[in-house]
Coordinates of C-alpha atoms in Angstrom, one line a residue:
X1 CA 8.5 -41.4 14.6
X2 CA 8.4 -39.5 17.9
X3 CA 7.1 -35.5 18.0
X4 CA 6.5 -33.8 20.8
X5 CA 5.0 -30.3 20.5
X6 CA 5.8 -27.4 22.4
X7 CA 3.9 -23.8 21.6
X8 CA 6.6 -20.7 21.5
X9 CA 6.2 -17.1 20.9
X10 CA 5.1 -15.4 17.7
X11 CA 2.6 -18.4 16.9
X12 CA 4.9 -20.9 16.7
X13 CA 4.7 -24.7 17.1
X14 CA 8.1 -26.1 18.5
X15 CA 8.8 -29.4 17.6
X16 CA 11.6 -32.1 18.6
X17 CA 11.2 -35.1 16.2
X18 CA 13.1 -38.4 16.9
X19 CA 14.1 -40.2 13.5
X20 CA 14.0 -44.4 14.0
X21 CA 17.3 -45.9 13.5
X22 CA 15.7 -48.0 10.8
X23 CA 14.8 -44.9 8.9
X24 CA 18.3 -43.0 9.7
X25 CA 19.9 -46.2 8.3
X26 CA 18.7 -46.6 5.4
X27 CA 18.5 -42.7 4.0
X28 CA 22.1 -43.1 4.7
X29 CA 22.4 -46.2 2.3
X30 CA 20.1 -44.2 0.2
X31 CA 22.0 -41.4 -0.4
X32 CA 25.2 -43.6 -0.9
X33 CA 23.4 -45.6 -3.4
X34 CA 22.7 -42.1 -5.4
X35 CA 26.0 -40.8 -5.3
X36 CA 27.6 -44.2 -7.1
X37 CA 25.0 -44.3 -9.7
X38 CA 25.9 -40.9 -10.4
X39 CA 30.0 -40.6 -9.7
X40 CA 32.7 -40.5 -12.4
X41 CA 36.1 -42.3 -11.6
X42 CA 38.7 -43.0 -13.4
X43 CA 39.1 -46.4 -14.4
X44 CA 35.9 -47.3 -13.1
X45 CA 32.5 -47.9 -15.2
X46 CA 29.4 -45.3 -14.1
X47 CA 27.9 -46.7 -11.3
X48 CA 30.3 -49.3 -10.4
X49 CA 32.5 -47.4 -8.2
X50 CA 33.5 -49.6 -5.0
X51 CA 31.4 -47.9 -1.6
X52 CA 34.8 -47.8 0.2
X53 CA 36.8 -45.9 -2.8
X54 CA 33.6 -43.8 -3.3
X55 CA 33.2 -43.0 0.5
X56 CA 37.0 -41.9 0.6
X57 CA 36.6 -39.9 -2.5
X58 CA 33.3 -37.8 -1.1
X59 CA 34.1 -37.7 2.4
X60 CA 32.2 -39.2 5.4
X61 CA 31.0 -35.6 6.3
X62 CA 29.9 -34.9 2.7
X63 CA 27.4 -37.8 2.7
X64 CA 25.9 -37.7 6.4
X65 CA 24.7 -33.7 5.3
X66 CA 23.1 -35.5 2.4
X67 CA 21.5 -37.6 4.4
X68 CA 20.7 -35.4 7.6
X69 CA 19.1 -33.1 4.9
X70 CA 17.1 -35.2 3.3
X71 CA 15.8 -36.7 6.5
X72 CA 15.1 -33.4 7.9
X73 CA 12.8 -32.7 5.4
X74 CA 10.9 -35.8 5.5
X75 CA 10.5 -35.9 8.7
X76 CA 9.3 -32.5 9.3
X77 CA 6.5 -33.3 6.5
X78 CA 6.0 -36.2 8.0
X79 CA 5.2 -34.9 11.3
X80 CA 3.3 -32.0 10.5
X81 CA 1.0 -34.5 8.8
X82 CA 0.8 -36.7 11.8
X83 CA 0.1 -34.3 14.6
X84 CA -2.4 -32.3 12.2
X85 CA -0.2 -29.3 12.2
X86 CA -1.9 -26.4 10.1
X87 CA 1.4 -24.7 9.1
X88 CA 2.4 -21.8 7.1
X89 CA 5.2 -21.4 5.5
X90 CA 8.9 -22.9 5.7
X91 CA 9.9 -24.6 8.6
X92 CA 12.6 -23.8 10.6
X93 CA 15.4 -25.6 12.0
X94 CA 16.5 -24.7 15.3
X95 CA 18.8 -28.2 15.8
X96 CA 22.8 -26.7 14.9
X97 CA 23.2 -28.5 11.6
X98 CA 26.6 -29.3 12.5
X99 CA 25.9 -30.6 15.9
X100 CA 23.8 -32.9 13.9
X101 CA 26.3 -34.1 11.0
X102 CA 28.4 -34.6 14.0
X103 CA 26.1 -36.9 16.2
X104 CA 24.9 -38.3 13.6
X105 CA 25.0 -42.6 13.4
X106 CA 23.5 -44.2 10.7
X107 CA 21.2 -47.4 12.2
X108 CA 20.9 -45.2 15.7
X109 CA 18.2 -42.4 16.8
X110 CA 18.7 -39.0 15.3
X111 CA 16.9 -35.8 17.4
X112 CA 16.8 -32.6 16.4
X113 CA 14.3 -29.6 16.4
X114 CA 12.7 -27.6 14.4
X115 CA 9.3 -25.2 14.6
X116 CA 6.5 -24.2 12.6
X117 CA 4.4 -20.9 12.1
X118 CA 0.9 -21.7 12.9
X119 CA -2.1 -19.0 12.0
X120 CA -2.3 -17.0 15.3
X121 CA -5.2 -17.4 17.9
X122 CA -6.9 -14.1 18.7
X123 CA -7.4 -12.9 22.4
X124 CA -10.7 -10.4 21.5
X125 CA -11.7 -9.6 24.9
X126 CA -14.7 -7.1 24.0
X127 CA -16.4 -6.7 20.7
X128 CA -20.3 -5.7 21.0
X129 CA -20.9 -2.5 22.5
X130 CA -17.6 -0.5 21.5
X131 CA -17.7 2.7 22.7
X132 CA -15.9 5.3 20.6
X133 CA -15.5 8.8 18.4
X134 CA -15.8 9.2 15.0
X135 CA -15.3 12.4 13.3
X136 CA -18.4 14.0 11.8
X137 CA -18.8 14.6 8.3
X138 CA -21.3 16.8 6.6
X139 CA -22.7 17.5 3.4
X140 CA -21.2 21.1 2.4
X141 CA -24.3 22.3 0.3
X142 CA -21.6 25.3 -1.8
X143 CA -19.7 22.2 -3.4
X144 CA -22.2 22.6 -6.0
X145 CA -21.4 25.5 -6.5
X146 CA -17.9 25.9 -6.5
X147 CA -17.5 23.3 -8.9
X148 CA -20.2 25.3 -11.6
X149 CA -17.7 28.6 -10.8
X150 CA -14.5 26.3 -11.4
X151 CA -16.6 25.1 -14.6
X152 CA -17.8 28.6 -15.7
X153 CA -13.7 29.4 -14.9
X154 CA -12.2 26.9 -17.2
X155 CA -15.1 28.0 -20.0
X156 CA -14.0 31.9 -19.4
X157 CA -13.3 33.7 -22.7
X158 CA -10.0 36.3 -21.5
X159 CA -10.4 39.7 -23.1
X160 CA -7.6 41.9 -23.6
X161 CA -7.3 44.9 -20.9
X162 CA -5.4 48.2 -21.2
X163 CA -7.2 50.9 -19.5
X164 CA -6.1 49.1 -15.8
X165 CA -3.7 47.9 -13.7
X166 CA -3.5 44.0 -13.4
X167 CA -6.0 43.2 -10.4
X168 CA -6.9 39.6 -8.9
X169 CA -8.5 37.3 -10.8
X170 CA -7.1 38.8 -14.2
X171 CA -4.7 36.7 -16.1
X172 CA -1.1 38.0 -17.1
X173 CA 1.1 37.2 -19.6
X174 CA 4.5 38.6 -18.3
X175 CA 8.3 37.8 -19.0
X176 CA 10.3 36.9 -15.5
X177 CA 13.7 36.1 -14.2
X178 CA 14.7 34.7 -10.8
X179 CA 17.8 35.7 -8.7
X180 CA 18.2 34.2 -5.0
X181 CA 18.1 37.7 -2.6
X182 CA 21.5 39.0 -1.1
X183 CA 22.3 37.7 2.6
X184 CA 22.4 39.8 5.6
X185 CA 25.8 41.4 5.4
X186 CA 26.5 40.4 1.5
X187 CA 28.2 43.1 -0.6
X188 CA 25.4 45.1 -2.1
X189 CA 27.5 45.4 -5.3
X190 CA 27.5 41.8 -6.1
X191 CA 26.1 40.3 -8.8
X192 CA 22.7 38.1 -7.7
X193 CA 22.8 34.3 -7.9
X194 CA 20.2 32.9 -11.0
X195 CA 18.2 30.4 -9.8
X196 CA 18.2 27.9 -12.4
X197 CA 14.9 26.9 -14.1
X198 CA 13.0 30.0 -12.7
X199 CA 12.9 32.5 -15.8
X200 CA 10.3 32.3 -18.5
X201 CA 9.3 34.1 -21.5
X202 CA 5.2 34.7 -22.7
X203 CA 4.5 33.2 -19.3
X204 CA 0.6 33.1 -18.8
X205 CA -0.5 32.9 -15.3
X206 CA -3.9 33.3 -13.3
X207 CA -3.2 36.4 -10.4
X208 CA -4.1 33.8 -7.7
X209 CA -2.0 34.2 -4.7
X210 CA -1.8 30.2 -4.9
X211 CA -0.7 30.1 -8.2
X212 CA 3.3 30.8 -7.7
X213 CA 5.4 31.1 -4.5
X214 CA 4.6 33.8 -1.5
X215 CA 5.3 37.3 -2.7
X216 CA 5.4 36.9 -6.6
X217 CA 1.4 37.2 -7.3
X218 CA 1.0 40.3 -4.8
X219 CA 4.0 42.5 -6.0
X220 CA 2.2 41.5 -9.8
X221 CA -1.2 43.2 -8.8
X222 CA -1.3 47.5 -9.4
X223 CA 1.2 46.6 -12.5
X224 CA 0.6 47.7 -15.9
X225 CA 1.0 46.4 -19.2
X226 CA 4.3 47.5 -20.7
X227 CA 5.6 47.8 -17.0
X228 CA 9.2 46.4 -15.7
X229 CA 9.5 46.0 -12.1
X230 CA 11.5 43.5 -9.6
X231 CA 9.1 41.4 -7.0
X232 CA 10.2 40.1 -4.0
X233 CA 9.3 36.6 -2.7
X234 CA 10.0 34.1 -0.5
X235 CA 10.2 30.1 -1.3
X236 CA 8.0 28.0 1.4
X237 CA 9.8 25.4 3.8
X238 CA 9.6 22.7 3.2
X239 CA 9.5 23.1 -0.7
X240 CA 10.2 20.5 -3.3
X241 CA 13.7 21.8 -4.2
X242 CA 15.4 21.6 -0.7
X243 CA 18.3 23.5 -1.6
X244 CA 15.5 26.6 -2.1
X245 CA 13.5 26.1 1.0
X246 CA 12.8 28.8 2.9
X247 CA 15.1 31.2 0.8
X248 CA 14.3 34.9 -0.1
X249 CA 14.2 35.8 -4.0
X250 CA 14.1 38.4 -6.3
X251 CA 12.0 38.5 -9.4
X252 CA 12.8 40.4 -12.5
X253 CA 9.1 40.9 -14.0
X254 CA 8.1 42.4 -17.3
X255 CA 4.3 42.7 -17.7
X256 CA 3.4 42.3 -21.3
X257 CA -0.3 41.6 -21.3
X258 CA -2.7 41.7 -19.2
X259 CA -6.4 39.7 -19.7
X260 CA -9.9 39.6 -18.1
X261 CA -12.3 36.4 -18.0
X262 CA -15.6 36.9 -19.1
X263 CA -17.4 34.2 -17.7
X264 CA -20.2 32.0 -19.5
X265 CA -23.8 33.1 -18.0
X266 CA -24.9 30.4 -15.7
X267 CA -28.2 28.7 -17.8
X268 CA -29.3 25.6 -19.8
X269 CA -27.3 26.6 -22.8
X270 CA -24.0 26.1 -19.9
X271 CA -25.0 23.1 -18.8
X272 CA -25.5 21.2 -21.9
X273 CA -21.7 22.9 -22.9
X274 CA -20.2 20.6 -19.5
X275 CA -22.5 17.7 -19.1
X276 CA -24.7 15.4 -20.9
X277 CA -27.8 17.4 -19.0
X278 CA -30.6 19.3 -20.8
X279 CA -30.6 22.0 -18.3
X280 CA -28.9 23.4 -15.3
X281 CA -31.5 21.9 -12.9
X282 CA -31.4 18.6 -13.7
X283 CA -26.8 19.3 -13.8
X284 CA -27.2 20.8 -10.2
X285 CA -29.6 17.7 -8.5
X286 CA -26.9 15.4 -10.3
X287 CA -24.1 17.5 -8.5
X288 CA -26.0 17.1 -5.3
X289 CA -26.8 13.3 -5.0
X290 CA -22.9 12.9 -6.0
X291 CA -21.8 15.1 -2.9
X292 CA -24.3 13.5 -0.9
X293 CA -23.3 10.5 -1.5
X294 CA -19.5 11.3 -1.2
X295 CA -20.2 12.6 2.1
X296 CA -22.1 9.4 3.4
X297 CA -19.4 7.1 2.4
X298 CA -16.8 9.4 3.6
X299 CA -19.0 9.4 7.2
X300 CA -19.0 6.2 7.4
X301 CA -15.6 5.4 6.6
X302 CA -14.9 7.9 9.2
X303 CA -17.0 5.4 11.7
X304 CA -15.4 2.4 9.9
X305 CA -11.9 3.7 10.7
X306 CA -12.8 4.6 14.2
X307 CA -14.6 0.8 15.2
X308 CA -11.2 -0.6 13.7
X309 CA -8.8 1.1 15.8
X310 CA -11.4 0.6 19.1
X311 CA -11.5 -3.2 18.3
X312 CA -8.1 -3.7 17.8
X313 CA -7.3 -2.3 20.9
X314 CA -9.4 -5.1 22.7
X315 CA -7.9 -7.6 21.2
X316 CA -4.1 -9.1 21.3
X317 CA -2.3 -10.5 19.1
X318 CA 0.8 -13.2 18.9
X319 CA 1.9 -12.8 14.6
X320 CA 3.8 -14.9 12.9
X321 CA 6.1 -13.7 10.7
X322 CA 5.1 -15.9 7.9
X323 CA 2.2 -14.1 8.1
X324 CA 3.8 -10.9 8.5
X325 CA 6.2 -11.1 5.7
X326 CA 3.6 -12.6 3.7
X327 CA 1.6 -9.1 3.8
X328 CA 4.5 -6.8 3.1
X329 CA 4.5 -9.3 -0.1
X330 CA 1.0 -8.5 -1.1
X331 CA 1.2 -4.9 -0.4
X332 CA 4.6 -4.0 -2.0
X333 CA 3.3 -6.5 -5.3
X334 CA 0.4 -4.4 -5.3
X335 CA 1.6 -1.3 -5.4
X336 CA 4.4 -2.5 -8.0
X337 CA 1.7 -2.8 -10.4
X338 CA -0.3 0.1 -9.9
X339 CA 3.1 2.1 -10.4
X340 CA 3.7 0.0 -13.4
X341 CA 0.2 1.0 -15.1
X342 CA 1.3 4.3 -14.5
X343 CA 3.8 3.8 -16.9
X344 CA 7.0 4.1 -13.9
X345 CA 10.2 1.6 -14.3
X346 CA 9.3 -0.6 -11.6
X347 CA 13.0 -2.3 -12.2
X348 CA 14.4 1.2 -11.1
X349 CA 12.0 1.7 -8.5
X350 CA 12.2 -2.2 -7.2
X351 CA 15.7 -3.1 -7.1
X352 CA 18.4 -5.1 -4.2
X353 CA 19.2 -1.8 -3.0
X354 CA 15.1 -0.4 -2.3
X355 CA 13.4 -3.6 -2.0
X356 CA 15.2 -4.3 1.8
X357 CA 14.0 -0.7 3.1
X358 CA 10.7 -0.7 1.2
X359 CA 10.0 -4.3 3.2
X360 CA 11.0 -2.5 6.2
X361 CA 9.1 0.7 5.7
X362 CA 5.4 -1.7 4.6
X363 CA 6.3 -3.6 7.7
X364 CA 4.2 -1.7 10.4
X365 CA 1.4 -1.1 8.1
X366 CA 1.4 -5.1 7.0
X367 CA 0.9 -5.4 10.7
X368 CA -1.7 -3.1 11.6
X369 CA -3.7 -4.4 8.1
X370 CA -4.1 -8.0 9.5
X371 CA -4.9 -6.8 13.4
X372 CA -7.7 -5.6 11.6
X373 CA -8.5 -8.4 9.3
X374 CA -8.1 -11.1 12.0
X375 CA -10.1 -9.0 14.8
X376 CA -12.7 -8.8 12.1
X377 CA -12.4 -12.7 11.0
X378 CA -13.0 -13.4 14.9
X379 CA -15.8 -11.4 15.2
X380 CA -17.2 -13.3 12.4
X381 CA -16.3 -16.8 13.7
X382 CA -17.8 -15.9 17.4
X383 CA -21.0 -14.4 15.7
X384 CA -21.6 -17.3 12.6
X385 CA -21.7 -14.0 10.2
X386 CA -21.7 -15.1 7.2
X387 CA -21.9 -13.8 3.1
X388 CA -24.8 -15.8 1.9
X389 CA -24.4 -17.7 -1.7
X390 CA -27.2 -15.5 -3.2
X391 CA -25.2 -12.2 -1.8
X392 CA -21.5 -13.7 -3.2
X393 CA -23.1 -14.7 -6.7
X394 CA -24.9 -11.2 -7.1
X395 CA -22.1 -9.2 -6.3
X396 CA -19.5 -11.5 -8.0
X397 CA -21.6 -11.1 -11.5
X398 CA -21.1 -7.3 -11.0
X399 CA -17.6 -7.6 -10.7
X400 CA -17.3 -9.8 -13.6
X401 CA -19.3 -7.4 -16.0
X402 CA -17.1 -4.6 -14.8
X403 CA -14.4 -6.3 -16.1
X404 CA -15.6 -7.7 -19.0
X405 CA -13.0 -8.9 -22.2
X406 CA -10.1 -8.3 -19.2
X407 CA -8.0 -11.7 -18.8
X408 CA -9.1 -12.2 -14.9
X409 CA -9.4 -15.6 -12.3
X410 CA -12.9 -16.2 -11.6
X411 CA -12.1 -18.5 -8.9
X412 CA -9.7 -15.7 -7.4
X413 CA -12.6 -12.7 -8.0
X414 CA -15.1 -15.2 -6.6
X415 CA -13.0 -15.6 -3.0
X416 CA -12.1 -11.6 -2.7
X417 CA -16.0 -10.8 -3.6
X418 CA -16.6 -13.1 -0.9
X419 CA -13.9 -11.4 1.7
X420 CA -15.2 -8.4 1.0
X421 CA -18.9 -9.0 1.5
X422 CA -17.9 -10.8 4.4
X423 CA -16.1 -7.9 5.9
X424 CA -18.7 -5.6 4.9
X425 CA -21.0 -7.5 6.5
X426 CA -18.6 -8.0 9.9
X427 CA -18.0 -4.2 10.3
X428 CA -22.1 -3.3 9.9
X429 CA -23.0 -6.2 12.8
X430 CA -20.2 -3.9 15.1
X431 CA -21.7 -0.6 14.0
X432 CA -25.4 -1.3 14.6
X433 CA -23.8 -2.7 18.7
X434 CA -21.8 0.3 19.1
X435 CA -22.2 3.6 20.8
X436 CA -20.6 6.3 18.9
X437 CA -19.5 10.1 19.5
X438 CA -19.6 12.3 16.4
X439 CA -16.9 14.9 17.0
X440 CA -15.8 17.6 14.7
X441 CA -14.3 16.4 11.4
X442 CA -10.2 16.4 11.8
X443 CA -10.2 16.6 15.4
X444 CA -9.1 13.0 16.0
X445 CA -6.4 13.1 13.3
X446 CA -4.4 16.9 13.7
X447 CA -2.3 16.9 10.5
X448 CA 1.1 16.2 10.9
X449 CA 3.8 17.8 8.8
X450 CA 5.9 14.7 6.8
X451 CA 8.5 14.7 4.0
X452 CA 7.2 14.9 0.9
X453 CA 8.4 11.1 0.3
X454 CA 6.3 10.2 3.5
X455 CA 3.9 11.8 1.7
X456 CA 3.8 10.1 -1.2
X457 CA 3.7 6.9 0.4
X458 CA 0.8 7.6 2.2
X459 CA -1.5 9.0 -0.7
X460 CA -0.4 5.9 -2.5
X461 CA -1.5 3.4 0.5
X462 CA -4.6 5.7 1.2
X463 CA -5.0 5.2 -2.8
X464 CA -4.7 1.1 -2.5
X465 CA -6.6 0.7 0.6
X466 CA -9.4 2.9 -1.1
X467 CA -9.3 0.3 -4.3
X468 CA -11.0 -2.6 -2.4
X469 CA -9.9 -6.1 -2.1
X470 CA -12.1 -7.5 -5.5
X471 CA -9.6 -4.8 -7.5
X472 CA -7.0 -5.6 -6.0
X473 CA -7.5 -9.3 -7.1
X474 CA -8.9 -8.5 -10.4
X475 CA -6.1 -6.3 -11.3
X476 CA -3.6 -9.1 -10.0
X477 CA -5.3 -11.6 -12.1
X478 CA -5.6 -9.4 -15.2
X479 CA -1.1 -9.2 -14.8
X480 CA -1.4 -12.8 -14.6

């Protein structure tokens, strides 16, 4: 069999394979040899059907696709094998089948082409000596102590209060009803619109301003108990319910009762209530080294995130979409079944409708996630950076105890343990070569306003990509 090779775009392998007319001859009779074994005739036995009444009753047509198909297949194999061809995925034929059926001779040379996806070499131009910014992260020494003041909140006993009007930080328990405010130019006369769901009775709230839409907590404060008044507010745009965004209303309110917190004394006796320590010393320096080290990982995937983006940029790429399509696979199964342990209908959620626009939503981030990984993997290949067995077998026994008694691959664990060590390993060699510029933290990344479904999406990939590869795996395995 003849192949010659000829490299296309998209890391591709383009292939043109000549068929002998040996071979092309005798699939032919091969294929007409299977049909009479298996035709029915009438008044013929099974398998006896005469080759000229069996080729009139198929059709010439019918039996060279058989064939063309059949050799198509084989011979692709075939030559992948010979010219040590590391494919992935299906082949594709770029020949016109029909062409083919119609050129087609059995006992002369058939050509056609086809092409392959190949894994995808890596121009990486520069790689030691990045120069980049990283936002800087520090340790915010009052997260201790908002949390023991959230804490000491929660464990707040309310005491009834009569003598005052409600005041921030009391807590009210009123009786409200909701009307959407009159347009400019509406009759004054007319009867308000209700907006549905917003009217409540014994409702118990915290006077935060954050606690309810703009306007309602404010008009709340000087009331007193016993007192009927109507609160003005405004809904914020963008707001969950669209049809409300940005929309003035008018509360009914009726304040019934009104409560103080009287906060726990901040001591021993406190922290043994919250926490398994003895006393609020040894609670606080647990606190701290938490923060700390919250703030340390968060620095450093700050740098992490940074050197990614820097390297990538050095670095082209030529994708296949095997490859490609491969990814959107893994990240739309993986958040399937993170959706699905949250107790979601993934059938409603993954359907013929979604599943098209969901592949074309993941599509950019499949991208950008193996620029990354394959920069990374060249690094490593450039720089012999290797996990070592010692490192892999340590770390994979700390995986495995994790998830002890859950059904889990250890072969599959052992390979992501490795991945990740590896890429671990990868990212530190860049960091210790590069020259980095701490800036202020969210100066590189201005939030952007997006739809709440944007949103969503985004917390959930931030969520995933925050998992780790060896969870990913483990949890896939566990489904398995």
């Amino acid at each position: 069999m003849k192949v010659t090779q000829e490299k296309l775009p998209a890391s591709q392998i383009g292939l043109e394979i000549e068929i002998a007319p040996e071979k092309t001859k005798q699939t032919y009779e091969k294929v007409i040899q299977n049909y009479a074994r298996q035709a029915n005739v009438s008044g013929f036995r099974k398998g006896k059907v005469p080759r000229q009444i069996l080729l009139q009753r198929l059709g010439k047509t019918r039996i060279k696709a058989a064939a063309i198909e059949e050799l198509i297949q084989d011979s692709i194999g075939e030559a992948i094998k010979q010219e040590s061809i590391e494919a992935i995925g299906q082949p594709e034929l770029r020949s016109s089948f029909e062409e083919l059926i119609e050129n087609y001779e059995p006992g002369k040379p058939l050509t056609f082409s086809a092409a392959v996806d190949v894994p995808p070499q890596i121009d990486l131009s520069e790689y030691s000596g990045l120069q980049f910014k990283a936002e800087e992260v520090k340790y915010d020494n009052e997260q201790v102590d908002k949390v023991l003041a959230q804490e000491r909140q929660q464990m707040a006993t309310l005491i009834p209060v009569e003598a005052r009007a409600a005041q921030l930080g009391d807590t009210a328990i009123l009786d409200f009803k909701g009307f959407l405010a009159p347009e400019e130019g509406a009759d004054p006369e007319a009867e308000l619109e209700v907006i549905p769901g917003a009217e409540a009775t014994d409702f118990q709230v915290d006077l935060e301003e954050d606690k309810f839409i703009p306007g309602f907590i404010s008009g709340i404060i000087g009331m007193n108990p016993g007192e009927t008044k109507e609160v003005d507010a405004q809904f914020p745009d963008p707001y969950a319910n669209e049809e409300l965004a940005g929309k003035a209303a008018k509360f009914t309110v009726t304040l019934k009762e009104l409560k103080e917190k009287e906060l726990p004394e901040l001591n021993d006796d406190f922290a043994q209530e919250i926490s398994e320590f003895d006393n609020l010393t040894e609670l606080r320096n647990s606190l701290e080294e938490r923060f700390q080290k919250e703030s340390d990982d968060n620095a450093k995937a700050k740098k992490q995130e940074s050197l990614l983006n820097e390297l990538v940029k050095h670095a082209k790429f030529d994708l296949p979409e095997t490859m490609v399509q491969q990814e959107v696979d893994a990240m739309l199964t993986q958040t399937a079944m993170r959706l699905s342990q949250q107790g979601l209908d993934i059938k409603k959620l993954f359907n013929q409708d979604t599943i098209p626009q969901l592949r074309e939503r993941s599509r950019g981030e499949a991208v950008d996630r193996l620029q990354r990984t394959l920069a990374l993997r060249e690094v490593g290949e450039r720089e012999s950076i290797k996990a070592t067995p010692e490192e892999i077998e340590t770390r994979f026994k700390e995986v495995m105890e994790e998830y002890s008694g859950q059904d889990v691959d250890p072969d599959k664990v052992r390979e992501a343990v490795e991945n990740e060590l590896l890429t671990e390993k990868i990212i530190d060699w860049l960091l210790e070569r590069s020259e980095i510029e701490l800036v202020p933290e969210g100066s590189l990344n201005p939030p952007e306003t997006d739809t709440e479904e944007e949103t969503v999406d985004s917390q959930e990939q931030n969520e995933n990509d925050s998992e780790g590869e060896v969870q990913e795996t483990v949890s896939a395995t566990a489904e398995e």
